[in-house]
Amino acid sequence: MDFKLNAAGRGLQAKGCGCGRHQLNVNDYFSDLPDNTQACNLVEVQFKNTRKDYYINENGLELHKGDMVAVESNPGHDIGMVCMTGRLVELQLKKQSMRPGEQLKHIYRIARPADMERYEEAKAREHQTMIESRQIAKNLGLEMKIGDVEFQGDGQKAIFYYIADGRVDFRQLIKDLAAAFHVRIEMKQIGARQEAGRIGGFGPCGRELCCATWMRNFQSVGTGAARTQDLSLNPLKLAGQCAKLKCCMNYEVDQYMEAARKLPSREIVLQTADADYYYFKADILQGLVTYSTDRRIAANLEAITADRAREIIAMNREGKKPLKLNESEAVVAGPVENDLAAQSDLTRFDKKKKHKKKNNRPRAENGERRDQRPRGNRREKPQANQE
């Protein structure tokens, strides 16, 4: 395996592996194959934020992951970073239902020092352009927020990313922006999730946001995912930094749904000899079900396993009832015996009562009883006067 100094200058990286500092970083695990680039001349190039595109390497350039290239654009050319080459790009095109060679632009050359200098000058203008464009939109009274500006590598075109709740008529805004910055204007609407990924941050798990590291396509998240996982429907806990439902709620839904199939139905009532038990809550992953004797409130809660619950359900269908809910063995409640003679031993009245022995005081050697009282409590008899 070939190694080279990574783009950040912080050590070596393997060929086809990124240094991890770029968003949507991928591992080109086909890069070590000897005929990887000869078998397919397609290249995936990454630009600012989450923008990626596919290009054709018709000039046969020797490209590697992390190389800066000049690619075809309309108008002029753009500067991007190679993130994938060879056969893996062809598989990505099939995944997106795109045919190789169809509607794909070309790669001109590896970026020259002059191209990189012009590229850095264009990037340096983005922040100030965003601040001025926000003021222009505010003066026009448009209900929108310009979140980011991306200049093309040659500085001839600028993409304005904006957020809006409804439809915005920005025809006059485009004219004012073109007159102020003298570039070709392109408006692109993004959602709250894309905005959070652009800004970045850390989630409650302590890791960097998924939308800011690897997630590119966002799937809709509903409250059904929270109900499946028995999560509290609290908007403050379920919402992410974008004020939408957290995308990570979709990660474990399939596992919870598979585990929930092993649990009994919530509508089934468990009948025992002492009371009827209603479903109260469940620990889906551990397979524990908690039942209550009251349908509405928590009363006499009992937690049993799903296997024990199904065992009781099978007994109830047969017309049998266990004595208790949480017994390990299924004991069927039979008729109660009312015969007093069978409940105890009949010979209990024939036994003689044991008399308690009297606790006699110990006697002295001469047969007299010893006085156990303290000496101070004794009463001394008055002696007669002897003449």
mmCIF file of C-alpha atoms in Angstrom:
data_model
loop_
_atom_site.group_PDB
_atom_site.id
_atom_site.type_symbol
_atom_site.label_atom_id
_atom_site.label_comp_id
_atom_site.label_asym_id
_atom_site.label_seq_id
_atom_site.Cartn_x
_atom_site.Cartn_y
_atom_site.Cartn_z
ATOM 1 C CA MET A 1 0.000 0.000 0.000
ATOM 2 C CA ASP A 2 1.289 3.437 -0.979
ATOM 3 C CA PHE A 3 1.523 6.220 1.606
ATOM 4 C CA LYS A 4 1.870 9.970 1.215
ATOM 5 C CA LEU A 5 1.787 13.088 3.376
ATOM 6 C CA ASN A 6 -1.802 14.138 3.934
ATOM 7 C CA ALA A 7 -3.173 17.522 2.960
ATOM 8 C CA ALA A 8 -3.116 18.814 6.541
ATOM 9 C CA GLY A 9 0.543 17.892 7.009
ATOM 10 C CA ARG A 10 -0.253 15.808 10.086
ATOM 11 C CA GLY A 11 1.278 12.483 9.088
ATOM 12 C CA LEU A 12 0.890 9.823 6.428
ATOM 13 C CA GLN A 13 -2.254 8.557 4.796
ATOM 14 C CA ALA A 14 -2.852 5.527 2.612
ATOM 15 C CA LYS A 15 -3.644 5.874 -1.044
ATOM 16 C CA GLY A 16 -7.381 6.313 -1.503
ATOM 17 C CA CYS A 17 -7.975 7.302 2.146
ATOM 18 C CA GLY A 18 -8.745 10.867 3.185
ATOM 19 C CA CYS A 19 -7.344 12.756 6.137
ATOM 20 C CA GLY A 20 -10.864 13.205 7.546
ATOM 21 C CA ARG A 21 -10.911 17.006 7.592
ATOM 22 C CA HIS A 22 -13.231 17.357 4.590
ATOM 23 C CA GLN A 23 -16.943 16.872 4.683
ATOM 24 C CA LEU A 24 -18.347 13.780 2.979
ATOM 25 C CA ASN A 25 -14.956 12.094 3.047
ATOM 26 C CA VAL A 26 -14.972 8.647 1.390
ATOM 27 C CA ASN A 27 -12.603 5.700 1.224
ATOM 28 C CA ASP A 28 -11.714 4.690 -2.338
ATOM 29 C CA TYR A 29 -11.027 1.034 -1.608
ATOM 30 C CA PHE A 30 -10.523 0.270 -5.333
ATOM 31 C CA SER A 31 -7.561 2.652 -5.619
ATOM 32 C CA ASP A 32 -4.963 -0.102 -5.028
ATOM 33 C CA LEU A 33 -6.089 -2.104 -8.049
ATOM 34 C CA PRO A 34 -3.505 -1.853 -10.846
ATOM 35 C CA ASP A 35 -6.036 -1.143 -13.638
ATOM 36 C CA ASN A 36 -8.447 0.998 -11.614
ATOM 37 C CA THR A 37 -8.030 4.250 -13.568
ATOM 38 C CA GLN A 38 -7.598 2.468 -16.917
ATOM 39 C CA ALA A 39 -10.842 0.532 -16.516
ATOM 40 C CA CYS A 40 -12.902 3.673 -15.880
ATOM 41 C CA ASN A 41 -12.037 7.312 -16.615
ATOM 42 C CA LEU A 42 -14.740 8.776 -14.378
ATOM 43 C CA VAL A 43 -13.812 11.053 -11.471
ATOM 44 C CA GLU A 44 -15.847 12.446 -8.581
ATOM 45 C CA VAL A 45 -14.943 15.997 -7.582
ATOM 46 C CA GLN A 46 -15.994 17.724 -4.391
ATOM 47 C CA PHE A 47 -16.541 21.451 -3.954
ATOM 48 C CA LYS A 48 -17.562 23.628 -1.048
ATOM 49 C CA ASN A 49 -20.123 22.321 1.455
ATOM 50 C CA THR A 50 -21.925 19.216 0.172
ATOM 51 C CA ARG A 51 -21.665 19.931 -3.553
ATOM 52 C CA LYS A 52 -20.228 17.085 -5.615
ATOM 53 C CA ASP A 53 -20.249 16.281 -9.296
ATOM 54 C CA TYR A 54 -18.932 13.651 -11.728
ATOM 55 C CA TYR A 55 -16.512 14.361 -14.584
ATOM 56 C CA ILE A 56 -14.738 12.530 -17.408
ATOM 57 C CA ASN A 57 -10.951 12.325 -17.488
ATOM 58 C CA GLU A 58 -10.514 12.280 -21.275
ATOM 59 C CA ASN A 59 -6.927 13.594 -21.160
ATOM 60 C CA GLY A 60 -5.745 10.569 -19.194
ATOM 61 C CA LEU A 61 -4.435 12.566 -16.246
ATOM 62 C CA GLU A 62 -2.967 10.605 -13.342
ATOM 63 C CA LEU A 63 -5.291 11.695 -10.587
ATOM 64 C CA HIS A 64 -5.330 10.673 -6.946
ATOM 65 C CA LYS A 65 -7.605 11.403 -4.037
ATOM 66 C CA GLY A 66 -6.978 14.938 -2.703
ATOM 67 C CA ASP A 67 -5.679 16.455 -5.960
ATOM 68 C CA MET A 68 -6.992 19.897 -6.901
ATOM 69 C CA VAL A 69 -8.216 20.015 -10.504
ATOM 70 C CA ALA A 70 -9.701 22.559 -12.895
ATOM 71 C CA VAL A 71 -13.016 21.306 -14.296
ATOM 72 C CA GLU A 72 -15.490 22.508 -16.896
ATOM 73 C CA SER A 73 -18.188 24.908 -15.750
ATOM 74 C CA ASN A 74 -20.706 27.305 -17.237
ATOM 75 C CA PRO A 75 -19.275 29.834 -17.690
ATOM 76 C CA GLY A 76 -15.497 29.416 -17.311
ATOM 77 C CA HIS A 77 -13.960 26.757 -15.099
ATOM 78 C CA ASP A 78 -14.164 25.733 -11.479
ATOM 79 C CA ILE A 79 -11.650 24.369 -8.974
ATOM 80 C CA GLY A 80 -12.434 21.271 -6.926
ATOM 81 C CA MET A 81 -10.811 18.372 -5.082
ATOM 82 C CA VAL A 82 -10.741 14.802 -6.354
ATOM 83 C CA CYS A 83 -12.428 12.493 -3.845
ATOM 84 C CA MET A 84 -12.943 9.316 -5.885
ATOM 85 C CA THR A 85 -11.599 7.756 -9.091
ATOM 86 C CA GLY A 86 -12.029 4.634 -11.180
ATOM 87 C CA ARG A 87 -14.541 1.835 -10.783
ATOM 88 C CA LEU A 88 -16.086 3.094 -7.582
ATOM 89 C CA VAL A 89 -17.366 6.199 -9.420
ATOM 90 C CA GLU A 90 -19.093 3.979 -11.954
ATOM 91 C CA LEU A 91 -20.881 2.174 -9.135
ATOM 92 C CA GLN A 92 -21.999 5.515 -7.699
ATOM 93 C CA LEU A 93 -23.467 6.507 -11.073
ATOM 94 C CA LYS A 94 -25.459 3.270 -11.214
ATOM 95 C CA LYS A 95 -26.731 3.944 -7.712
ATOM 96 C CA GLN A 96 -28.033 7.338 -8.837
ATOM 97 C CA SER A 97 -29.513 5.909 -12.066
ATOM 98 C CA MET A 98 -27.056 7.808 -14.262
ATOM 99 C CA ARG A 99 -25.381 6.356 -17.324
ATOM 100 C CA PRO A 100 -21.593 6.696 -17.673
ATOM 101 C CA GLY A 101 -20.730 9.438 -20.114
ATOM 102 C CA GLU A 102 -24.195 10.971 -20.088
ATOM 103 C CA GLN A 103 -24.397 14.697 -19.263
ATOM 104 C CA LEU A 104 -20.937 14.682 -17.716
ATOM 105 C CA LYS A 105 -18.456 17.527 -18.030
ATOM 106 C CA HIS A 106 -14.701 17.266 -18.539
ATOM 107 C CA ILE A 107 -11.608 17.751 -16.423
ATOM 108 C CA TYR A 108 -9.237 20.282 -17.963
ATOM 109 C CA ARG A 109 -6.040 19.885 -15.976
ATOM 110 C CA ILE A 110 -4.501 19.643 -12.553
ATOM 111 C CA ALA A 111 -4.785 23.062 -10.907
ATOM 112 C CA ARG A 112 -1.778 25.312 -11.545
ATOM 113 C CA PRO A 113 -0.363 27.822 -9.032
ATOM 114 C CA ALA A 114 -2.062 30.639 -10.962
ATOM 115 C CA ASP A 115 -5.391 28.790 -10.770
ATOM 116 C CA MET A 116 -5.006 28.267 -7.021
ATOM 117 C CA GLU A 117 -4.114 31.929 -6.467
ATOM 118 C CA ARG A 118 -7.228 33.077 -8.288
ATOM 119 C CA TYR A 119 -9.254 30.472 -6.427
ATOM 120 C CA GLU A 120 -8.073 31.763 -3.023
ATOM 121 C CA GLU A 121 -8.912 35.343 -4.016
ATOM 122 C CA ALA A 122 -12.457 34.299 -4.935
ATOM 123 C CA LYS A 123 -12.921 32.408 -1.654
ATOM 124 C CA ALA A 124 -11.728 35.418 0.331
ATOM 125 C CA ARG A 125 -14.655 37.465 -1.038
ATOM 126 C CA GLU A 126 -17.384 35.050 0.087
ATOM 127 C CA HIS A 127 -17.915 36.235 3.673
ATOM 128 C CA GLN A 128 -18.146 39.934 2.867
ATOM 129 C CA THR A 129 -20.390 39.191 -0.102
ATOM 130 C CA MET A 130 -22.765 37.242 2.145
ATOM 131 C CA ILE A 131 -23.067 40.155 4.605
ATOM 132 C CA GLU A 132 -23.758 42.686 1.848
ATOM 133 C CA SER A 133 -26.284 40.412 0.111
ATOM 134 C CA ARG A 134 -28.227 40.025 3.366
ATOM 135 C CA GLN A 135 -28.527 43.780 3.624
ATOM 136 C CA ILE A 136 -29.735 44.019 0.016
ATOM 137 C CA ALA A 137 -32.405 41.352 0.654
ATOM 138 C CA LYS A 138 -33.483 43.174 3.814
ATOM 139 C CA ASN A 139 -33.864 46.473 1.952
ATOM 140 C CA LEU A 140 -36.110 44.737 -0.595
ATOM 141 C CA GLY A 141 -38.299 43.356 2.213
ATOM 142 C CA LEU A 142 -37.834 39.706 1.228
ATOM 143 C CA GLU A 143 -38.626 37.050 3.823
ATOM 144 C CA MET A 144 -35.508 35.001 3.285
ATOM 145 C CA LYS A 145 -32.088 34.450 4.821
ATOM 146 C CA ILE A 146 -28.933 34.121 2.757
ATOM 147 C CA GLY A 147 -26.936 31.482 4.604
ATOM 148 C CA ASP A 148 -23.827 31.140 2.452
ATOM 149 C CA VAL A 149 -22.145 32.277 -0.743
ATOM 150 C CA GLU A 150 -19.893 30.117 -2.930
ATOM 151 C CA PHE A 151 -17.752 31.677 -5.657
ATOM 152 C CA GLN A 152 -16.652 29.699 -8.666
ATOM 153 C CA GLY A 153 -12.941 28.965 -8.959
ATOM 154 C CA ASP A 154 -12.378 31.603 -11.633
ATOM 155 C CA GLY A 155 -14.567 34.205 -9.886
ATOM 156 C CA GLN A 156 -17.088 34.553 -12.750
ATOM 157 C CA LYS A 157 -20.050 33.013 -10.946
ATOM 158 C CA ALA A 158 -21.468 32.999 -7.405
ATOM 159 C CA ILE A 159 -24.009 30.645 -5.847
ATOM 160 C CA PHE A 160 -26.199 32.172 -3.111
ATOM 161 C CA TYR A 161 -27.681 29.626 -0.690
ATOM 162 C CA TYR A 162 -30.821 30.917 1.011
ATOM 163 C CA ILE A 163 -33.453 29.683 3.464
ATOM 164 C CA ALA A 164 -37.132 30.615 3.154
ATOM 165 C CA ASP A 165 -40.364 29.206 4.516
ATOM 166 C CA GLY A 166 -42.398 30.058 1.433
ATOM 167 C CA ARG A 167 -41.929 31.064 -2.150
ATOM 168 C CA VAL A 168 -39.779 34.157 -2.717
ATOM 169 C CA ASP A 169 -39.796 36.416 -5.766
ATOM 170 C CA PHE A 170 -36.105 37.300 -6.021
ATOM 171 C CA ARG A 171 -36.036 38.619 -9.584
ATOM 172 C CA GLN A 172 -35.196 42.120 -8.423
ATOM 173 C CA LEU A 173 -32.716 40.691 -5.923
ATOM 174 C CA ILE A 174 -30.757 38.975 -8.715
ATOM 175 C CA LYS A 175 -30.495 42.251 -10.631
ATOM 176 C CA ASP A 176 -29.252 44.112 -7.552
ATOM 177 C CA LEU A 177 -26.725 41.395 -6.680
ATOM 178 C CA ALA A 178 -25.367 41.269 -10.228
ATOM 179 C CA ALA A 179 -24.978 45.054 -10.255
ATOM 180 C CA ALA A 180 -23.243 45.043 -6.867
ATOM 181 C CA PHE A 181 -20.777 42.172 -7.371
ATOM 182 C CA HIS A 182 -20.432 41.991 -11.187
ATOM 183 C CA VAL A 183 -20.713 38.210 -11.373
ATOM 184 C CA ARG A 184 -23.240 35.739 -12.658
ATOM 185 C CA ILE A 185 -25.814 34.988 -9.925
ATOM 186 C CA GLU A 186 -27.348 31.614 -9.120
ATOM 187 C CA MET A 187 -29.874 31.215 -6.284
ATOM 188 C CA LYS A 188 -30.162 27.847 -4.536
ATOM 189 C CA GLN A 189 -32.655 27.147 -1.760
ATOM 190 C CA ILE A 190 -31.603 24.887 1.122
ATOM 191 C CA GLY A 191 -33.444 23.556 4.147
ATOM 192 C CA ALA A 192 -32.845 23.860 7.853
ATOM 193 C CA ARG A 193 -30.938 20.558 7.928
ATOM 194 C CA GLN A 194 -28.525 21.703 5.222
ATOM 195 C CA GLU A 195 -28.041 24.965 7.095
ATOM 196 C CA ALA A 196 -27.166 23.118 10.310
ATOM 197 C CA GLY A 197 -24.714 20.939 8.382
ATOM 198 C CA ARG A 198 -23.066 24.006 6.899
ATOM 199 C CA ILE A 199 -22.644 25.688 10.288
ATOM 200 C CA GLY A 200 -21.628 22.481 12.088
ATOM 201 C CA GLY A 201 -21.620 21.681 15.776
ATOM 202 C CA PHE A 202 -21.854 18.832 18.260
ATOM 203 C CA GLY A 203 -24.870 16.728 19.125
ATOM 204 C CA PRO A 204 -26.055 15.430 22.516
ATOM 205 C CA CYS A 205 -24.033 12.246 21.863
ATOM 206 C CA GLY A 206 -20.830 14.279 22.086
ATOM 207 C CA ARG A 207 -19.850 13.724 18.469
ATOM 208 C CA GLU A 208 -19.853 16.102 15.532
ATOM 209 C CA LEU A 209 -23.155 16.422 13.708
ATOM 210 C CA CYS A 210 -23.818 13.762 11.093
ATOM 211 C CA CYS A 211 -25.019 16.383 8.612
ATOM 212 C CA ALA A 212 -21.686 18.186 9.002
ATOM 213 C CA THR A 213 -19.489 15.118 8.493
ATOM 214 C CA TRP A 214 -20.856 12.369 6.257
ATOM 215 C CA MET A 215 -24.595 12.748 5.652
ATOM 216 C CA ARG A 216 -25.543 14.128 2.271
ATOM 217 C CA ASN A 217 -29.106 12.972 1.588
ATOM 218 C CA PHE A 218 -31.680 13.639 4.299
ATOM 219 C CA GLN A 219 -34.615 11.325 4.918
ATOM 220 C CA SER A 220 -37.859 12.472 6.453
ATOM 221 C CA VAL A 221 -38.169 11.822 10.187
ATOM 222 C CA GLY A 222 -41.618 11.458 11.760
ATOM 223 C CA THR A 223 -42.990 11.075 15.249
ATOM 224 C CA GLY A 224 -43.712 7.433 14.471
ATOM 225 C CA ALA A 225 -40.010 6.694 14.963
ATOM 226 C CA ALA A 226 -40.224 8.162 18.470
ATOM 227 C CA ARG A 227 -43.330 6.135 19.319
ATOM 228 C CA THR A 228 -41.714 2.943 18.068
ATOM 229 C CA GLN A 229 -38.769 3.489 20.417
ATOM 230 C CA ASP A 230 -41.013 4.531 23.341
ATOM 231 C CA LEU A 231 -39.438 7.981 23.484
ATOM 232 C CA SER A 232 -41.073 10.894 25.233
ATOM 233 C CA LEU A 233 -42.780 13.175 22.707
ATOM 234 C CA ASN A 234 -40.981 16.227 24.034
ATOM 235 C CA PRO A 235 -40.022 18.660 21.235
ATOM 236 C CA LEU A 236 -37.089 19.988 23.251
ATOM 237 C CA LYS A 237 -35.525 16.525 23.485
ATOM 238 C CA LEU A 238 -36.420 15.206 20.041
ATOM 239 C CA ALA A 239 -35.388 18.296 18.048
ATOM 240 C CA GLY A 240 -31.845 18.872 16.847
ATOM 241 C CA GLN A 241 -29.944 22.083 16.261
ATOM 242 C CA CYS A 242 -31.918 22.640 13.056
ATOM 243 C CA ALA A 243 -35.198 22.683 15.076
ATOM 244 C CA LYS A 244 -36.273 19.541 13.188
ATOM 245 C CA LEU A 245 -36.562 15.978 14.469
ATOM 246 C CA LYS A 246 -33.170 14.366 14.930
ATOM 247 C CA CYS A 247 -31.981 12.301 11.983
ATOM 248 C CA CYS A 248 -30.446 9.726 14.334
ATOM 249 C CA MET A 249 -33.949 8.603 15.329
ATOM 250 C CA ASN A 250 -34.057 6.659 12.058
ATOM 251 C CA TYR A 251 -30.889 4.700 12.806
ATOM 252 C CA GLU A 252 -32.391 2.225 15.308
ATOM 253 C CA VAL A 253 -36.012 2.082 14.174
ATOM 254 C CA ASP A 254 -35.556 -1.211 12.305
ATOM 255 C CA GLN A 255 -33.941 -2.845 15.333
ATOM 256 C CA TYR A 256 -36.760 -1.690 17.609
ATOM 257 C CA MET A 257 -39.412 -2.867 15.164
ATOM 258 C CA GLU A 258 -37.805 -6.309 14.957
ATOM 259 C CA ALA A 259 -37.597 -6.580 18.751
ATOM 260 C CA ALA A 260 -41.180 -5.326 19.179
ATOM 261 C CA ARG A 261 -42.512 -8.237 17.111
ATOM 262 C CA LYS A 262 -41.464 -10.596 19.914
ATOM 263 C CA LEU A 263 -43.639 -8.779 22.469
ATOM 264 C CA PRO A 264 -47.338 -9.625 23.042
ATOM 265 C CA SER A 265 -50.063 -7.290 21.861
ATOM 266 C CA ARG A 266 -50.919 -4.333 24.053
ATOM 267 C CA GLU A 267 -54.641 -5.055 23.835
ATOM 268 C CA ILE A 268 -54.434 -8.484 25.481
ATOM 269 C CA VAL A 269 -55.387 -8.643 29.167
ATOM 270 C CA LEU A 270 -53.615 -11.212 31.334
ATOM 271 C CA GLN A 271 -55.975 -13.013 33.711
ATOM 272 C CA THR A 272 -54.724 -14.518 36.965
ATOM 273 C CA ALA A 273 -56.441 -15.961 40.035
ATOM 274 C CA ASP A 274 -56.072 -12.736 42.009
ATOM 275 C CA ALA A 275 -56.635 -9.998 39.380
ATOM 276 C CA ASP A 276 -56.589 -8.970 35.732
ATOM 277 C CA TYR A 277 -53.446 -7.225 34.440
ATOM 278 C CA TYR A 278 -53.360 -4.593 31.710
ATOM 279 C CA TYR A 279 -50.417 -3.507 29.550
ATOM 280 C CA PHE A 280 -48.592 -0.511 31.036
ATOM 281 C CA LYS A 281 -45.152 -0.204 29.377
ATOM 282 C CA ALA A 282 -42.402 -2.319 27.827
ATOM 283 C CA ASP A 283 -38.612 -2.418 27.586
ATOM 284 C CA ILE A 284 -38.378 -3.436 23.957
ATOM 285 C CA LEU A 285 -34.682 -4.303 23.759
ATOM 286 C CA GLN A 286 -34.621 -6.305 27.012
ATOM 287 C CA GLY A 287 -37.920 -8.051 26.240
ATOM 288 C CA LEU A 288 -39.638 -7.051 29.503
ATOM 289 C CA VAL A 289 -43.319 -6.082 29.752
ATOM 290 C CA THR A 290 -44.816 -4.255 32.728
ATOM 291 C CA TYR A 291 -48.491 -4.825 33.596
ATOM 292 C CA SER A 292 -50.834 -2.959 35.931
ATOM 293 C CA THR A 293 -54.026 -4.025 37.675
ATOM 294 C CA ASP A 294 -55.664 -0.750 36.615
ATOM 295 C CA ARG A 295 -56.201 0.189 32.997
ATOM 296 C CA ARG A 296 -55.601 3.914 33.486
ATOM 297 C CA ILE A 297 -53.069 4.331 36.288
ATOM 298 C CA ALA A 298 -50.004 2.493 37.573
ATOM 299 C CA ALA A 299 -51.216 0.112 40.280
ATOM 300 C CA ASN A 300 -49.495 -3.051 41.505
ATOM 301 C CA LEU A 301 -46.976 -3.022 38.666
ATOM 302 C CA GLU A 302 -45.463 -6.374 37.724
ATOM 303 C CA ALA A 303 -42.646 -6.796 35.174
ATOM 304 C CA ILE A 304 -42.404 -10.139 33.381
ATOM 305 C CA THR A 305 -40.612 -11.453 30.314
ATOM 306 C CA ALA A 306 -42.273 -11.729 26.935
ATOM 307 C CA ASP A 307 -42.062 -15.538 27.075
ATOM 308 C CA ARG A 308 -43.891 -15.579 30.414
ATOM 309 C CA ALA A 309 -46.589 -13.252 29.017
ATOM 310 C CA ARG A 310 -47.165 -15.514 26.008
ATOM 311 C CA GLU A 311 -47.326 -18.506 28.350
ATOM 312 C CA ILE A 312 -50.070 -16.858 30.391
ATOM 313 C CA ILE A 313 -51.954 -15.892 27.226
ATOM 314 C CA ALA A 314 -51.895 -19.511 26.078
ATOM 315 C CA MET A 315 -53.211 -20.631 29.495
ATOM 316 C CA ASN A 316 -56.023 -18.066 29.392
ATOM 317 C CA ARG A 317 -57.115 -19.335 25.989
ATOM 318 C CA GLU A 318 -57.423 -22.794 27.483
ATOM 319 C CA GLY A 319 -59.563 -21.449 30.313
ATOM 320 C CA LYS A 320 -56.839 -21.653 32.947
ATOM 321 C CA LYS A 321 -55.466 -18.966 35.225
ATOM 322 C CA PRO A 322 -52.115 -18.931 37.026
ATOM 323 C CA LEU A 323 -52.014 -18.079 40.688
ATOM 324 C CA LYS A 324 -49.595 -15.202 40.195
ATOM 325 C CA LEU A 325 -48.264 -13.220 37.276
ATOM 326 C CA ASN A 326 -44.534 -13.448 37.890
ATOM 327 C CA GLU A 327 -44.208 -17.095 38.915
ATOM 328 C CA SER A 328 -41.570 -19.079 37.101
ATOM 329 C CA GLU A 329 -43.782 -22.168 36.937
ATOM 330 C CA ALA A 330 -47.347 -22.025 35.699
ATOM 331 C CA VAL A 331 -49.491 -23.155 38.638
ATOM 332 C CA VAL A 332 -53.107 -23.531 37.637
ATOM 333 C CA ALA A 333 -55.648 -22.310 40.158
ATOM 334 C CA GLY A 334 -57.910 -25.205 41.192
ATOM 335 C CA PRO A 335 -60.975 -25.370 43.514
ATOM 336 C CA VAL A 336 -60.384 -24.100 47.041
ATOM 337 C CA GLU A 337 -60.645 -26.779 49.752
ATOM 338 C CA ASN A 338 -63.145 -25.889 52.514
ATOM 339 C CA ASP A 339 -62.768 -29.123 54.533
ATOM 340 C CA LEU A 340 -61.341 -28.103 57.896
ATOM 341 C CA ALA A 341 -60.351 -31.677 58.700
ATOM 342 C CA ALA A 342 -58.014 -31.770 55.711
ATOM 343 C CA GLN A 343 -56.321 -28.506 56.622
ATOM 344 C CA SER A 344 -54.690 -29.634 59.919
ATOM 345 C CA ASP A 345 -53.840 -32.654 62.021
ATOM 346 C CA LEU A 346 -56.754 -34.162 63.977
ATOM 347 C CA THR A 347 -54.477 -35.454 66.730
ATOM 348 C CA ARG A 348 -53.512 -31.930 67.737
ATOM 349 C CA PHE A 349 -56.100 -32.093 70.571
ATOM 350 C CA ASP A 350 -54.624 -35.320 71.979
ATOM 351 C CA LYS A 351 -51.314 -33.778 72.772
ATOM 352 C CA LYS A 352 -50.732 -32.897 76.396
ATOM 353 C CA LYS A 353 -50.071 -29.382 77.291
ATOM 354 C CA LYS A 354 -46.607 -28.676 78.507
ATOM 355 C CA HIS A 355 -46.517 -27.014 81.906
ATOM 356 C CA LYS A 356 -43.962 -24.426 82.486
ATOM 357 C CA LYS A 357 -41.537 -25.121 85.312
ATOM 358 C CA LYS A 358 -41.568 -22.751 88.195
ATOM 359 C CA ASN A 359 -38.472 -20.770 88.628
ATOM 360 C CA ASN A 360 -37.653 -21.635 92.263
ATOM 361 C CA ARG A 361 -35.126 -19.613 94.068
ATOM 362 C CA PRO A 362 -31.817 -21.313 94.724
ATOM 363 C CA ARG A 363 -31.384 -22.732 98.211
ATOM 364 C CA ALA A 364 -28.416 -22.422 100.509
ATOM 365 C CA GLU A 365 -26.411 -25.400 101.802
ATOM 366 C CA ASN A 366 -28.524 -25.630 104.988
ATOM 367 C CA GLY A 367 -31.720 -25.744 102.954
ATOM 368 C CA GLU A 368 -32.758 -22.163 103.503
ATOM 369 C CA ARG A 369 -33.590 -19.918 100.587
ATOM 370 C CA ARG A 370 -31.187 -17.208 99.708
ATOM 371 C CA ASP A 371 -32.483 -13.742 99.647
ATOM 372 C CA GLN A 372 -31.734 -12.321 96.191
ATOM 373 C CA ARG A 373 -32.703 -8.781 97.020
ATOM 374 C CA PRO A 374 -30.002 -6.150 97.317
ATOM 375 C CA ARG A 375 -28.581 -5.685 100.751
ATOM 376 C CA GLY A 376 -29.732 -2.066 100.909
ATOM 377 C CA ASN A 377 -33.387 -3.059 100.519
ATOM 378 C CA ARG A 378 -33.444 -5.458 103.429
ATOM 379 C CA ARG A 379 -35.283 -4.468 106.551
ATOM 380 C CA GLU A 380 -33.366 -5.131 109.721
ATOM 381 C CA LYS A 381 -35.459 -6.244 112.696
ATOM 382 C CA PRO A 382 -34.897 -4.257 115.878
ATOM 383 C CA GLN A 383 -32.984 -6.323 118.453
ATOM 384 C CA ALA A 384 -34.229 -6.602 121.983
ATOM 385 C CA ASN A 385 -32.234 -4.857 124.713
ATOM 386 C CA GLN A 386 -30.260 -7.321 126.696
ATOM 387 C CA GLU A 387 -29.648 -6.487 130.273
#
